[in-house]
Amino acid sequence: MSETTTPQGKEYLAGWTPWRIKRYWFYGLVTVLSLVIPWIQVDGNHLFLLSFDKLKLHLMFVQFDMQELYLMPFLLMILFIGVFGITVLGGRVFCGWMCPQTIFRVVYRDLIETKLLGLRKRIKNKQQEPDYSKAENKLKRVVALLLWTGLAFIAAADLMWYFVPPEDFFAYIQNPAEHPVLIGSILVIVGFLVYDVIFLKENFCVYVCPYSRIQSVLYDEDTVMAIYNPNRGGDIYNENKEKVFTKQNDLLSVNPSAECTTCESCVTVCPTHIDIRKGLQLECINCLECVDACTEVMGKLGKPTLVEWSSEKETLFRKGKTDYFRPKILGYIAVLVIVSIVLAMMGSKKEYMLLNINKENRLYSINQTEEGKTRVDNAYTFLLQNTLNEDHEYYFDVIAPAGMEGKIKIDQPAKPFKVKPGIVKKKVVVLYTEEMLVNDDRKDTVIPITIRAYAVDAKDKVIVDRQSTFTFPRADLLK
Ligand code: SF4
Ligand code: SF4
């Protein structure tokens, strides 16, 4: 009979890639995307830009004016529903995998302090602070601070590019005296990033970030997160959340099948300084460093990790597989799809010019023409804005109700007029008729009309309809 042996150590862990390495790759992707997105533009329209100085929103290469910010609530709904849905599905996965705070801390602590300068001994031990009693470490700290400050300037500039497009940003910073708000914003962001990343550290995630407060109400037993498996590892904490075992022998004397070695690798690696064996805690940012740590420890013994990326249902309650596509998640997906469709539909109905029509207070004027005809004038003020990037010539048609077609004509302006990009042009418009539109002796008649305004050189794209009225006097005034 052949004897089977359980693989242990390197053999057991062969082919295993720690979550930490996968996270680094993901951080790289997030960083590249956040740096590149502000530069992506087509015909001067950005993929995303919320320009405060030009009062424009650019979304998917379409420009919207601030008057068109009815789209913003939909964008915010997508953001919030997306974050809530992801939290129900994967806990604070955003914190561990995408949040700039976490990425910045990894860059500063793991790359600059640990790998580059050797201020910290090991990435796997985040509890041991550098020894600043040594003069050499004091100097290294200054170097670390300078390096991070340089990176903080890049991060601050990158953030500003979402509000001031890069092409303007670099022009503005060459004249700092003329752009004190921009320069001040950059300096404030840099100051915050230096304080936050070097001094506040993960205390931001634990005490400041509001997201950690809402997450717990979103969790259910299928939410996936870092979970210690007490069914295999044994209970290290009692019901009052007090630690009762620090040595493996003590644990084994009470629970001989307990597998936790009490090595505390999962504790020392934790950036928020918690012990995952105590159960779900608000401080956990789902970075999965503890999963890596235990995978390595238990892998050397030929066993699977005791800290899993799993759900309470699967690991704690042993009620079967995690249900990813549960009604709650499907509900979030459905709402997201609906809001996205509404956003796309509203975005596609974008008008490439803005037009407000105000009717003059005086309802009408009645005049006699040289040919002896009676003419009725109505006056209006048009506020027309060219929301495109190039000059256009604009004009309009008057669409009268059935039976009156062509009887209401344009007196002013007599010909198309030019409007520069972004400019709001005020135009006095006079409409007139020489026809007897309505024969009513008792009262004036308000006739509904449609003003169809358009860019003469791009009528197929730049065209809008606005409803207005033409007031026709009572018949006795015309005699
Ligand atoms: S317990 Fe600590 S190490 Fe583990 S996932 Fe949470 S924050 Fe990361
Ligand atoms: S790393 Fe694993 S074995 Fe070590 S203390 Fe944590 S849970 Fe126990």
Tab-separated table of C-alpha atoms and ligand atoms in Angstrom:
chain	number	residue	atom	x	y	z
A	1	MET	CA	0.000	0.000	0.000
A	2	SER	CA	1.468	3.319	-0.993
A	3	GLU	CA	1.696	5.984	1.718
A	4	THR	CA	0.333	9.408	0.767
A	5	THR	CA	2.000	12.461	2.266
A	6	THR	CA	0.479	15.907	2.644
A	7	PRO	CA	2.526	18.563	0.820
A	8	GLN	CA	4.021	21.099	3.167
A	9	GLY	CA	5.984	24.363	3.032
A	10	LYS	CA	7.190	25.455	-0.375
A	11	GLU	CA	5.476	22.526	-2.035
A	12	TYR	CA	2.091	23.430	-0.535
A	13	LEU	CA	2.474	27.075	-1.417
A	14	ALA	CA	3.812	26.444	-4.940
A	15	GLY	CA	2.026	28.711	-7.415
A	16	TRP	CA	0.447	30.788	-4.661
A	17	THR	CA	0.406	34.558	-5.272
A	18	PRO	CA	-0.239	36.652	-2.145
A	19	TRP	CA	-3.151	39.078	-2.254
A	20	ARG	CA	-0.596	41.783	-1.424
A	21	ILE	CA	1.095	41.315	-4.824
A	22	LYS	CA	-2.267	41.329	-6.605
A	23	ARG	CA	-3.146	44.490	-4.711
A	24	TYR	CA	0.096	46.156	-5.826
A	25	TRP	CA	-0.808	45.440	-9.457
A	26	PHE	CA	-4.287	46.803	-8.891
A	27	TYR	CA	-2.873	49.921	-7.210
A	28	GLY	CA	-0.656	50.398	-10.264
A	29	LEU	CA	-3.681	50.170	-12.543
A	30	VAL	CA	-5.736	52.594	-10.407
A	31	THR	CA	-2.806	55.039	-10.288
A	32	VAL	CA	-2.211	54.950	-14.042
A	33	LEU	CA	-5.930	55.400	-14.744
A	34	SER	CA	-6.263	58.325	-12.334
A	35	LEU	CA	-3.240	60.011	-13.941
A	36	VAL	CA	-4.312	59.349	-17.525
A	37	ILE	CA	-8.087	60.021	-17.412
A	38	PRO	CA	-7.789	63.850	-17.133
A	39	TRP	CA	-5.714	63.889	-20.349
A	40	ILE	CA	-8.159	61.899	-22.471
A	41	GLN	CA	-10.146	64.206	-24.718
A	42	VAL	CA	-11.828	64.209	-28.114
A	43	ASP	CA	-12.306	67.524	-29.953
A	44	GLY	CA	-11.556	69.450	-26.759
A	45	ASN	CA	-14.111	67.466	-24.732
A	46	HIS	CA	-12.766	65.449	-21.799
A	47	LEU	CA	-13.746	61.987	-20.630
A	48	PHE	CA	-14.461	63.543	-17.222
A	49	LEU	CA	-13.946	67.123	-16.073
A	50	LEU	CA	-15.849	69.304	-13.630
A	51	SER	CA	-14.507	72.702	-14.582
A	52	PHE	CA	-15.343	75.352	-12.002
A	53	ASP	CA	-13.618	78.228	-13.763
A	54	LYS	CA	-15.459	77.549	-17.047
A	55	LEU	CA	-18.619	76.249	-15.332
A	56	LYS	CA	-18.714	73.080	-17.453
A	57	LEU	CA	-19.150	69.387	-16.886
A	58	HIS	CA	-17.450	67.117	-19.417
A	59	LEU	CA	-18.737	63.562	-19.385
A	60	MET	CA	-17.959	60.876	-21.942
A	61	PHE	CA	-16.628	63.547	-24.335
A	62	VAL	CA	-19.787	65.669	-24.174
A	63	GLN	CA	-19.793	69.131	-22.605
A	64	PHE	CA	-22.597	70.199	-20.337
A	65	ASP	CA	-23.185	73.667	-18.989
A	66	MET	CA	-23.853	74.333	-15.348
A	67	GLN	CA	-27.477	74.983	-16.341
A	68	GLU	CA	-27.516	71.341	-17.429
A	69	LEU	CA	-26.331	69.972	-14.109
A	70	TYR	CA	-29.503	67.933	-13.769
A	71	LEU	CA	-27.105	65.110	-14.703
A	72	MET	CA	-25.079	65.486	-11.500
A	73	PRO	CA	-27.648	63.848	-9.185
A	74	PHE	CA	-27.623	60.804	-11.480
A	75	LEU	CA	-23.828	60.628	-11.358
A	76	LEU	CA	-23.916	60.886	-7.552
A	77	MET	CA	-26.624	58.205	-7.394
A	78	ILE	CA	-24.464	55.877	-9.490
A	79	LEU	CA	-21.502	56.600	-7.201
A	80	PHE	CA	-23.396	55.987	-3.961
A	81	ILE	CA	-25.405	52.984	-5.155
A	82	GLY	CA	-22.188	51.514	-6.600
A	83	VAL	CA	-20.267	51.975	-3.337
A	84	PHE	CA	-23.158	50.611	-1.248
A	85	GLY	CA	-23.563	47.614	-3.557
A	86	ILE	CA	-19.838	46.853	-3.518
A	87	THR	CA	-19.881	47.097	0.299
A	88	VAL	CA	-22.771	44.645	0.590
A	89	LEU	CA	-20.914	42.299	-1.756
A	90	GLY	CA	-17.320	42.673	-0.570
A	91	GLY	CA	-17.224	44.708	2.636
A	92	ARG	CA	-14.621	47.465	2.682
A	93	VAL	CA	-13.038	46.140	-0.467
A	94	PHE	CA	-12.875	49.688	-1.837
A	95	CYS	CA	-10.742	50.687	1.183
A	96	GLY	CA	-8.215	47.927	0.724
A	97	TRP	CA	-8.009	47.932	-3.048
A	98	MET	CA	-8.782	51.376	-4.450
A	99	CYS	CA	-8.814	54.050	-1.780
A	100	PRO	CA	-6.067	56.658	-2.336
A	101	GLN	CA	-5.463	56.736	1.426
A	102	THR	CA	-4.528	53.036	1.440
A	103	ILE	CA	-2.475	53.332	-1.743
A	104	PHE	CA	-0.591	56.361	-0.372
A	105	ARG	CA	0.123	54.560	2.909
A	106	VAL	CA	1.443	51.511	1.057
A	107	VAL	CA	3.687	53.743	-1.061
A	108	TYR	CA	4.992	55.611	1.984
A	109	ARG	CA	5.226	52.788	4.551
A	110	ASP	CA	6.017	49.740	2.422
A	111	LEU	CA	7.919	51.307	-0.482
A	112	ILE	CA	9.659	54.400	0.904
A	113	GLU	CA	10.104	53.564	4.592
A	114	THR	CA	10.654	49.805	4.276
A	115	LYS	CA	12.039	48.945	0.832
A	116	LEU	CA	13.919	52.114	-0.146
A	117	LEU	CA	15.222	53.427	3.176
A	118	GLY	CA	15.118	50.403	5.480
A	119	LEU	CA	13.520	52.461	8.246
A	120	ARG	CA	11.174	49.574	8.910
A	121	LYS	CA	12.508	46.050	8.962
A	122	ARG	CA	9.772	44.082	7.207
A	123	ILE	CA	6.599	44.748	5.258
A	124	LYS	CA	5.120	41.869	7.245
A	125	ASN	CA	5.569	43.720	10.513
A	126	LYS	CA	3.611	46.933	10.498
A	127	GLN	CA	3.419	47.222	14.273
A	128	GLN	CA	7.100	47.964	14.866
A	129	GLU	CA	7.678	51.684	14.362
A	130	PRO	CA	11.116	52.893	13.158
A	131	ASP	CA	13.629	53.621	15.903
A	132	TYR	CA	14.067	57.371	15.701
A	133	SER	CA	16.543	57.502	18.578
A	134	LYS	CA	19.209	56.679	15.960
A	135	ALA	CA	20.637	59.738	14.155
A	136	GLU	CA	20.770	57.780	10.887
A	137	ASN	CA	17.015	57.102	11.076
A	138	LYS	CA	16.278	60.748	11.780
A	139	LEU	CA	18.042	61.638	8.542
A	140	LYS	CA	16.189	58.895	6.675
A	141	ARG	CA	12.938	60.280	7.993
A	142	VAL	CA	13.736	63.660	6.458
A	143	VAL	CA	14.517	61.921	3.150
A	144	ALA	CA	11.230	59.986	3.393
A	145	LEU	CA	9.337	63.210	4.086
A	146	LEU	CA	10.941	64.946	1.088
A	147	LEU	CA	10.236	62.000	-1.201
A	148	TRP	CA	6.622	61.840	-0.095
A	149	THR	CA	6.180	65.608	-0.399
A	150	GLY	CA	7.325	65.366	-4.036
A	151	LEU	CA	4.791	62.594	-4.686
A	152	ALA	CA	2.119	64.581	-2.821
A	153	PHE	CA	2.586	67.444	-5.324
A	154	ILE	CA	1.964	64.999	-8.191
A	155	ALA	CA	-1.119	63.611	-6.404
A	156	ALA	CA	-2.433	67.141	-5.719
A	157	ALA	CA	-1.878	68.168	-9.355
A	158	ASP	CA	-3.619	64.984	-10.533
A	159	LEU	CA	-6.630	65.750	-8.322
A	160	MET	CA	-6.783	69.333	-9.636
A	161	TRP	CA	-6.760	68.096	-13.250
A	162	TYR	CA	-10.296	66.791	-12.683
A	163	PHE	CA	-11.386	70.391	-12.004
A	164	VAL	CA	-8.879	72.416	-14.041
A	165	PRO	CA	-7.963	70.609	-17.296
A	166	PRO	CA	-4.237	69.866	-17.658
A	167	GLU	CA	-3.904	72.203	-20.676
A	168	ASP	CA	-5.078	75.141	-18.506
A	169	PHE	CA	-3.392	73.895	-15.331
A	170	PHE	CA	0.131	74.143	-16.731
A	171	ALA	CA	-0.569	77.573	-18.199
A	172	TYR	CA	-2.007	78.819	-14.906
A	173	ILE	CA	0.847	77.627	-12.684
A	174	GLN	CA	3.285	79.620	-14.794
A	175	ASN	CA	1.534	82.744	-13.492
A	176	PRO	CA	0.973	81.821	-9.840
A	177	ALA	CA	0.206	85.414	-8.809
A	178	GLU	CA	-2.810	85.433	-11.133
A	179	HIS	CA	-4.138	82.120	-9.870
A	180	PRO	CA	-3.955	82.231	-6.076
A	181	VAL	CA	-6.955	79.891	-5.621
A	182	LEU	CA	-5.347	77.153	-7.707
A	183	ILE	CA	-1.933	77.524	-6.067
A	184	GLY	CA	-3.525	77.736	-2.600
A	185	SER	CA	-5.590	74.589	-3.267
A	186	ILE	CA	-2.509	72.647	-4.335
A	187	LEU	CA	-0.581	73.726	-1.234
A	188	VAL	CA	-3.488	72.841	1.074
A	189	ILE	CA	-3.855	69.382	-0.539
A	190	VAL	CA	-0.097	68.758	-0.303
A	191	GLY	CA	-0.082	69.875	3.355
A	192	PHE	CA	-2.986	67.561	4.119
A	193	LEU	CA	-1.395	64.600	2.321
A	194	VAL	CA	1.885	65.040	4.200
A	195	TYR	CA	0.096	65.271	7.559
A	196	ASP	CA	-2.316	62.462	6.733
A	197	VAL	CA	0.110	59.914	5.285
A	198	ILE	CA	3.094	60.544	7.572
A	199	PHE	CA	1.461	61.478	10.874
A	200	LEU	CA	-2.234	60.513	10.893
A	201	LYS	CA	-1.664	57.188	9.087
A	202	GLU	CA	-4.418	54.533	9.385
A	203	ASN	CA	-6.047	56.598	12.143
A	204	PHE	CA	-7.742	58.340	9.217
A	205	CYS	CA	-9.452	55.039	8.249
A	206	VAL	CA	-10.331	54.224	11.853
A	207	TYR	CA	-11.439	57.589	13.259
A	208	VAL	CA	-12.015	60.056	10.416
A	209	CYS	CA	-13.403	58.252	7.366
A	210	PRO	CA	-17.240	58.227	7.451
A	211	TYR	CA	-17.350	55.162	5.217
A	212	SER	CA	-16.311	52.879	8.089
A	213	ARG	CA	-19.369	54.060	10.057
A	214	ILE	CA	-21.904	53.128	7.353
A	215	GLN	CA	-20.358	49.841	6.290
A	216	SER	CA	-21.543	47.767	9.255
A	217	VAL	CA	-25.218	48.484	8.541
A	218	LEU	CA	-24.742	47.279	4.961
A	219	TYR	CA	-23.174	43.921	5.785
A	220	ASP	CA	-25.112	40.684	5.748
A	221	GLU	CA	-23.974	37.115	6.376
A	222	ASP	CA	-23.005	36.694	2.695
A	223	THR	CA	-20.737	39.760	2.632
A	224	VAL	CA	-17.228	38.688	1.696
A	225	MET	CA	-14.389	39.907	3.927
A	226	ALA	CA	-11.332	38.769	5.857
A	227	ILE	CA	-12.652	36.258	8.420
A	228	TYR	CA	-10.866	34.119	10.955
A	229	ASN	CA	-12.216	30.577	11.078
A	230	PRO	CA	-12.675	29.728	14.780
A	231	ASN	CA	-14.201	26.364	13.874
A	232	ARG	CA	-10.746	25.235	12.759
A	233	GLY	CA	-8.446	27.659	14.537
A	234	GLY	CA	-10.161	27.721	17.922
A	235	ASP	CA	-11.594	30.659	19.896
A	236	ILE	CA	-8.789	32.997	20.892
A	237	TYR	CA	-11.200	35.577	22.347
A	238	ASN	CA	-14.097	34.935	24.709
A	239	GLU	CA	-17.650	36.226	24.329
A	240	ASN	CA	-16.664	39.521	25.975
A	241	LYS	CA	-14.008	40.000	23.292
A	242	GLU	CA	-11.223	39.452	25.820
A	243	LYS	CA	-8.143	37.635	24.643
A	244	VAL	CA	-7.890	34.326	26.517
A	245	PHE	CA	-5.038	32.543	24.726
A	246	THR	CA	-1.602	33.791	23.790
A	247	LYS	CA	0.158	30.404	23.768
A	248	GLN	CA	-0.640	27.436	21.548
A	249	ASN	CA	-0.247	24.925	24.408
A	250	ASP	CA	-2.860	26.724	26.503
A	251	LEU	CA	-5.220	26.733	23.535
A	252	LEU	CA	-4.630	23.038	22.810
A	253	SER	CA	-5.190	22.112	26.452
A	254	VAL	CA	-8.745	23.446	26.129
A	255	ASN	CA	-9.348	22.605	22.465
A	256	PRO	CA	-7.021	19.825	21.239
A	257	SER	CA	-8.143	20.193	17.616
A	258	ALA	CA	-7.496	23.989	17.470
A	259	GLU	CA	-5.118	24.725	14.586
A	260	CYS	CA	-4.092	28.346	15.330
A	261	THR	CA	-0.411	28.422	16.196
A	262	THR	CA	-0.857	31.753	18.059
A	263	CYS	CA	2.051	33.032	15.989
A	264	GLU	CA	0.292	36.397	15.621
A	265	SER	CA	1.592	36.855	12.065
A	266	CYS	CA	-1.930	37.964	11.118
A	267	VAL	CA	-1.767	40.612	13.851
A	268	THR	CA	1.677	42.064	13.228
A	269	VAL	CA	0.972	42.456	9.507
A	270	CYS	CA	-2.291	44.360	10.019
A	271	PRO	CA	-1.980	48.042	9.007
A	272	THR	CA	-4.880	49.075	11.247
A	273	HIS	CA	-3.431	47.208	14.241
A	274	ILE	CA	-6.317	44.851	14.902
A	275	ASP	CA	-6.508	41.146	15.613
A	276	ILE	CA	-8.825	39.567	13.044
A	277	ARG	CA	-9.307	36.582	15.364
A	278	LYS	CA	-11.484	38.833	17.522
A	279	GLY	CA	-14.139	38.890	14.781
A	280	LEU	CA	-15.454	41.583	12.456
A	281	GLN	CA	-14.194	45.035	13.404
A	282	LEU	CA	-14.890	48.475	11.958
A	283	GLU	CA	-11.151	49.089	11.593
A	284	CYS	CA	-10.681	46.273	9.051
A	285	ILE	CA	-10.054	47.713	5.561
A	286	ASN	CA	-10.176	44.331	3.811
A	287	CYS	CA	-6.569	44.550	2.638
A	288	LEU	CA	-6.201	40.766	3.117
A	289	GLU	CA	-2.659	41.082	4.509
A	290	CYS	CA	-3.753	38.799	7.387
A	291	VAL	CA	-5.019	36.224	4.868
A	292	ASP	CA	-1.567	36.227	3.219
A	293	ALA	CA	0.176	35.973	6.585
A	294	CYS	CA	-1.832	32.967	7.740
A	295	THR	CA	-1.700	31.312	4.310
A	296	GLU	CA	2.089	31.324	4.648
A	297	VAL	CA	2.099	30.080	8.250
A	298	MET	CA	-0.450	27.326	7.724
A	299	GLY	CA	0.917	26.502	4.271
A	300	LYS	CA	4.212	25.506	5.882
A	301	LEU	CA	2.189	22.995	7.881
A	302	GLY	CA	0.425	21.798	4.760
A	303	LYS	CA	-2.924	23.294	5.777
A	304	PRO	CA	-5.198	25.964	4.347
A	305	THR	CA	-5.278	29.421	5.883
A	306	LEU	CA	-7.316	30.058	9.022
A	307	VAL	CA	-8.023	33.623	7.900
A	308	GLU	CA	-10.073	33.447	4.735
A	309	TRP	CA	-11.539	35.898	2.286
A	310	SER	CA	-14.997	34.550	2.751
A	311	SER	CA	-18.440	35.228	4.243
A	312	GLU	CA	-19.741	34.621	7.756
A	313	LYS	CA	-22.298	32.238	6.265
A	314	GLU	CA	-19.599	30.058	4.722
A	315	THR	CA	-16.829	30.275	7.322
A	316	LEU	CA	-18.483	30.993	10.681
A	317	PHE	CA	-21.956	29.519	10.370
A	318	ARG	CA	-21.039	26.774	7.868
A	319	LYS	CA	-24.391	27.175	6.127
A	320	GLY	CA	-23.099	26.486	2.619
A	321	LYS	CA	-21.548	28.538	-0.150
A	322	THR	CA	-21.627	32.327	-0.227
A	323	ASP	CA	-24.595	33.590	-2.204
A	324	TYR	CA	-23.154	36.295	-4.454
A	325	PHE	CA	-26.257	36.864	-6.558
A	326	ARG	CA	-28.725	37.293	-3.710
A	327	PRO	CA	-31.815	39.526	-4.081
A	328	LYS	CA	-30.118	42.487	-2.382
A	329	ILE	CA	-27.212	42.441	-4.865
A	330	LEU	CA	-29.529	41.923	-7.826
A	331	GLY	CA	-31.550	44.912	-6.551
A	332	TYR	CA	-28.442	47.113	-6.488
A	333	ILE	CA	-27.488	45.948	-9.996
A	334	ALA	CA	-31.016	46.616	-11.280
A	335	VAL	CA	-31.108	50.145	-9.795
A	336	LEU	CA	-27.612	50.857	-11.165
A	337	VAL	CA	-28.635	49.715	-14.646
A	338	ILE	CA	-31.842	51.805	-14.539
A	339	VAL	CA	-30.050	54.966	-13.339
A	340	SER	CA	-27.297	54.447	-15.953
A	341	ILE	CA	-29.876	54.078	-18.731
A	342	VAL	CA	-31.697	57.231	-17.567
A	343	LEU	CA	-28.351	59.082	-17.445
A	344	ALA	CA	-27.425	57.889	-20.946
A	345	MET	CA	-30.839	58.901	-22.291
A	346	MET	CA	-30.694	62.340	-20.689
A	347	GLY	CA	-27.085	62.801	-21.819
A	348	SER	CA	-27.991	61.862	-25.389
A	349	LYS	CA	-30.739	64.496	-25.395
A	350	LYS	CA	-28.157	67.155	-24.738
A	351	GLU	CA	-28.881	70.431	-26.514
A	352	TYR	CA	-25.847	72.015	-28.102
A	353	MET	CA	-27.141	75.503	-27.478
A	354	LEU	CA	-29.067	77.061	-24.641
A	355	LEU	CA	-32.013	79.348	-25.324
A	356	ASN	CA	-34.203	81.286	-22.940
A	357	ILE	CA	-37.055	83.348	-24.357
A	358	ASN	CA	-38.556	86.216	-22.379
A	359	LYS	CA	-41.560	88.061	-23.767
A	360	GLU	CA	-41.563	91.815	-23.382
A	361	ASN	CA	-43.964	93.295	-20.796
A	362	ARG	CA	-45.920	95.201	-23.428
A	363	LEU	CA	-48.097	92.551	-25.044
A	364	TYR	CA	-48.076	93.949	-28.556
A	365	SER	CA	-47.927	97.111	-30.644
A	366	ILE	CA	-50.191	97.970	-33.565
A	367	ASN	CA	-48.819	99.951	-36.496
A	368	GLN	CA	-49.851	100.926	-40.011
A	369	THR	CA	-47.506	99.951	-42.851
A	370	GLU	CA	-46.697	102.219	-45.808
A	371	GLU	CA	-48.940	100.011	-47.879
A	372	GLY	CA	-51.807	100.828	-45.506
A	373	LYS	CA	-51.893	97.418	-43.815
A	374	THR	CA	-52.347	96.898	-40.085
A	375	ARG	CA	-49.355	95.217	-38.527
A	376	VAL	CA	-49.170	93.631	-35.059
A	377	ASP	CA	-45.731	93.322	-33.423
A	378	ASN	CA	-44.703	91.175	-30.440
A	379	ALA	CA	-41.245	91.719	-28.923
A	380	TYR	CA	-39.066	89.211	-27.087
A	381	THR	CA	-35.592	88.952	-25.586
A	382	PHE	CA	-33.641	85.817	-26.543
A	383	LEU	CA	-30.737	84.705	-24.341
A	384	LEU	CA	-28.761	82.330	-26.508
A	385	GLN	CA	-25.626	80.514	-25.427
A	386	ASN	CA	-23.229	78.705	-27.723
A	387	THR	CA	-22.133	75.677	-25.640
A	388	LEU	CA	-19.816	74.320	-28.329
A	389	ASN	CA	-16.113	74.976	-28.820
A	390	GLU	CA	-16.354	76.913	-32.097
A	391	ASP	CA	-18.146	80.013	-33.455
A	392	HIS	CA	-21.600	79.449	-34.957
A	393	GLU	CA	-24.176	81.571	-36.758
A	394	TYR	CA	-27.669	81.225	-35.354
A	395	TYR	CA	-31.131	81.913	-36.625
A	396	PHE	CA	-34.608	80.581	-35.982
A	397	ASP	CA	-37.998	79.791	-37.479
A	398	VAL	CA	-41.455	80.553	-36.110
A	399	ILE	CA	-43.843	77.612	-36.162
A	400	ALA	CA	-47.429	78.836	-35.841
A	401	PRO	CA	-50.462	76.634	-35.111
A	402	ALA	CA	-52.420	74.921	-37.894
A	403	GLY	CA	-54.193	77.419	-40.110
A	404	MET	CA	-51.723	80.216	-39.303
A	405	GLU	CA	-48.624	78.691	-40.934
A	406	GLY	CA	-46.324	81.352	-42.352
A	407	LYS	CA	-48.475	84.218	-41.075
A	408	ILE	CA	-46.223	85.163	-38.141
A	409	LYS	CA	-42.930	86.482	-39.486
A	410	ILE	CA	-39.571	87.653	-38.189
A	411	ASP	CA	-38.834	91.368	-38.241
A	412	GLN	CA	-35.703	91.410	-36.082
A	413	PRO	CA	-33.071	90.109	-36.420
A	414	ALA	CA	-33.188	90.235	-40.171
A	415	LYS	CA	-30.326	87.800	-40.674
A	416	PRO	CA	-28.318	85.121	-38.765
A	417	PHE	CA	-26.040	86.363	-36.012
A	418	LYS	CA	-22.733	84.994	-34.768
A	419	VAL	CA	-22.167	83.755	-31.186
A	420	LYS	CA	-18.731	82.866	-29.859
A	421	PRO	CA	-18.174	79.681	-27.788
A	422	GLY	CA	-19.354	79.905	-24.190
A	423	ILE	CA	-20.836	83.385	-24.724
A	424	VAL	CA	-24.424	84.201	-23.766
A	425	LYS	CA	-25.822	86.575	-26.379
A	426	LYS	CA	-28.813	88.803	-25.675
A	427	LYS	CA	-30.893	89.426	-28.759
A	428	VAL	CA	-34.023	91.566	-29.147
A	429	VAL	CA	-36.465	89.719	-31.405
A	430	VAL	CA	-39.557	91.202	-33.014
A	431	LEU	CA	-42.215	89.006	-34.612
A	432	TYR	CA	-45.062	90.463	-36.597
A	433	THR	CA	-48.112	89.621	-38.597
A	434	GLU	CA	-50.093	91.567	-41.173
A	435	GLU	CA	-52.842	88.970	-41.250
A	436	MET	CA	-56.131	88.880	-39.347
A	437	LEU	CA	-55.150	85.855	-37.269
A	438	VAL	CA	-58.196	85.887	-34.964
A	439	ASN	CA	-61.416	87.849	-35.187
A	440	ASP	CA	-62.513	88.272	-31.579
A	441	ASP	CA	-64.063	91.561	-30.471
A	442	ARG	CA	-64.089	90.753	-26.772
A	443	LYS	CA	-60.504	89.911	-25.859
A	444	ASP	CA	-56.915	89.533	-26.991
A	445	THR	CA	-55.908	86.051	-28.115
A	446	VAL	CA	-52.763	84.297	-26.937
A	447	ILE	CA	-51.516	82.120	-29.773
A	448	PRO	CA	-49.056	79.341	-28.888
A	449	ILE	CA	-46.022	79.287	-31.154
A	450	THR	CA	-42.818	77.247	-31.334
A	451	ILE	CA	-39.471	78.945	-31.843
A	452	ARG	CA	-37.107	76.543	-33.594
A	453	ALA	CA	-33.584	77.973	-33.169
A	454	TYR	CA	-30.560	76.452	-34.862
A	455	ALA	CA	-26.964	76.946	-35.932
A	456	VAL	CA	-27.168	77.772	-39.631
A	457	ASP	CA	-23.980	75.806	-40.369
A	458	ALA	CA	-24.887	72.743	-38.225
A	459	LYS	CA	-28.658	72.562	-38.315
A	460	ASP	CA	-28.788	68.777	-38.105
A	461	LYS	CA	-27.020	68.807	-34.712
A	462	VAL	CA	-27.514	72.229	-33.120
A	463	ILE	CA	-31.221	72.788	-32.986
A	464	VAL	CA	-33.689	73.413	-30.161
A	465	ASP	CA	-37.429	74.043	-29.875
A	466	ARG	CA	-38.880	76.456	-27.335
A	467	GLN	CA	-42.543	77.157	-26.671
A	468	SER	CA	-43.697	80.770	-26.554
A	469	THR	CA	-46.745	82.853	-27.416
A	470	PHE	CA	-47.795	85.559	-29.841
A	471	THR	CA	-50.501	87.902	-28.524
A	472	PHE	CA	-53.004	89.062	-31.057
A	473	PRO	CA	-55.220	92.058	-30.126
A	474	ARG	CA	-58.980	92.018	-29.978
A	475	ALA	CA	-60.523	92.866	-33.336
A	476	ASP	CA	-61.965	96.295	-32.479
A	477	LEU	CA	-58.449	97.648	-31.817
A	478	LEU	CA	-57.456	96.843	-35.375
A	479	LYS	CA	-60.277	98.788	-37.068
B	1	SF4	S1	-7.700	42.524	9.732
B	1	SF4	FE1	-6.097	43.985	9.240
B	1	SF4	S2	-4.764	42.870	7.835
B	1	SF4	FE2	-6.678	41.750	7.915
B	1	SF4	S3	-7.864	42.535	6.196
B	1	SF4	FE3	-8.447	43.698	8.005
B	1	SF4	S4	-7.125	45.489	7.949
B	1	SF4	FE4	-6.214	44.006	6.577
B	2	SF4	S1	-1.472	33.799	11.349
B	2	SF4	FE1	-2.910	32.113	11.449
B	2	SF4	S2	-1.930	30.688	12.794
B	2	SF4	FE2	-0.904	32.630	13.157
B	2	SF4	S3	-2.073	33.573	14.801
B	2	SF4	FE3	-2.989	34.287	12.942
B	2	SF4	S4	-4.661	32.836	12.599
B	2	SF4	FE4	-3.288	31.870	14.075
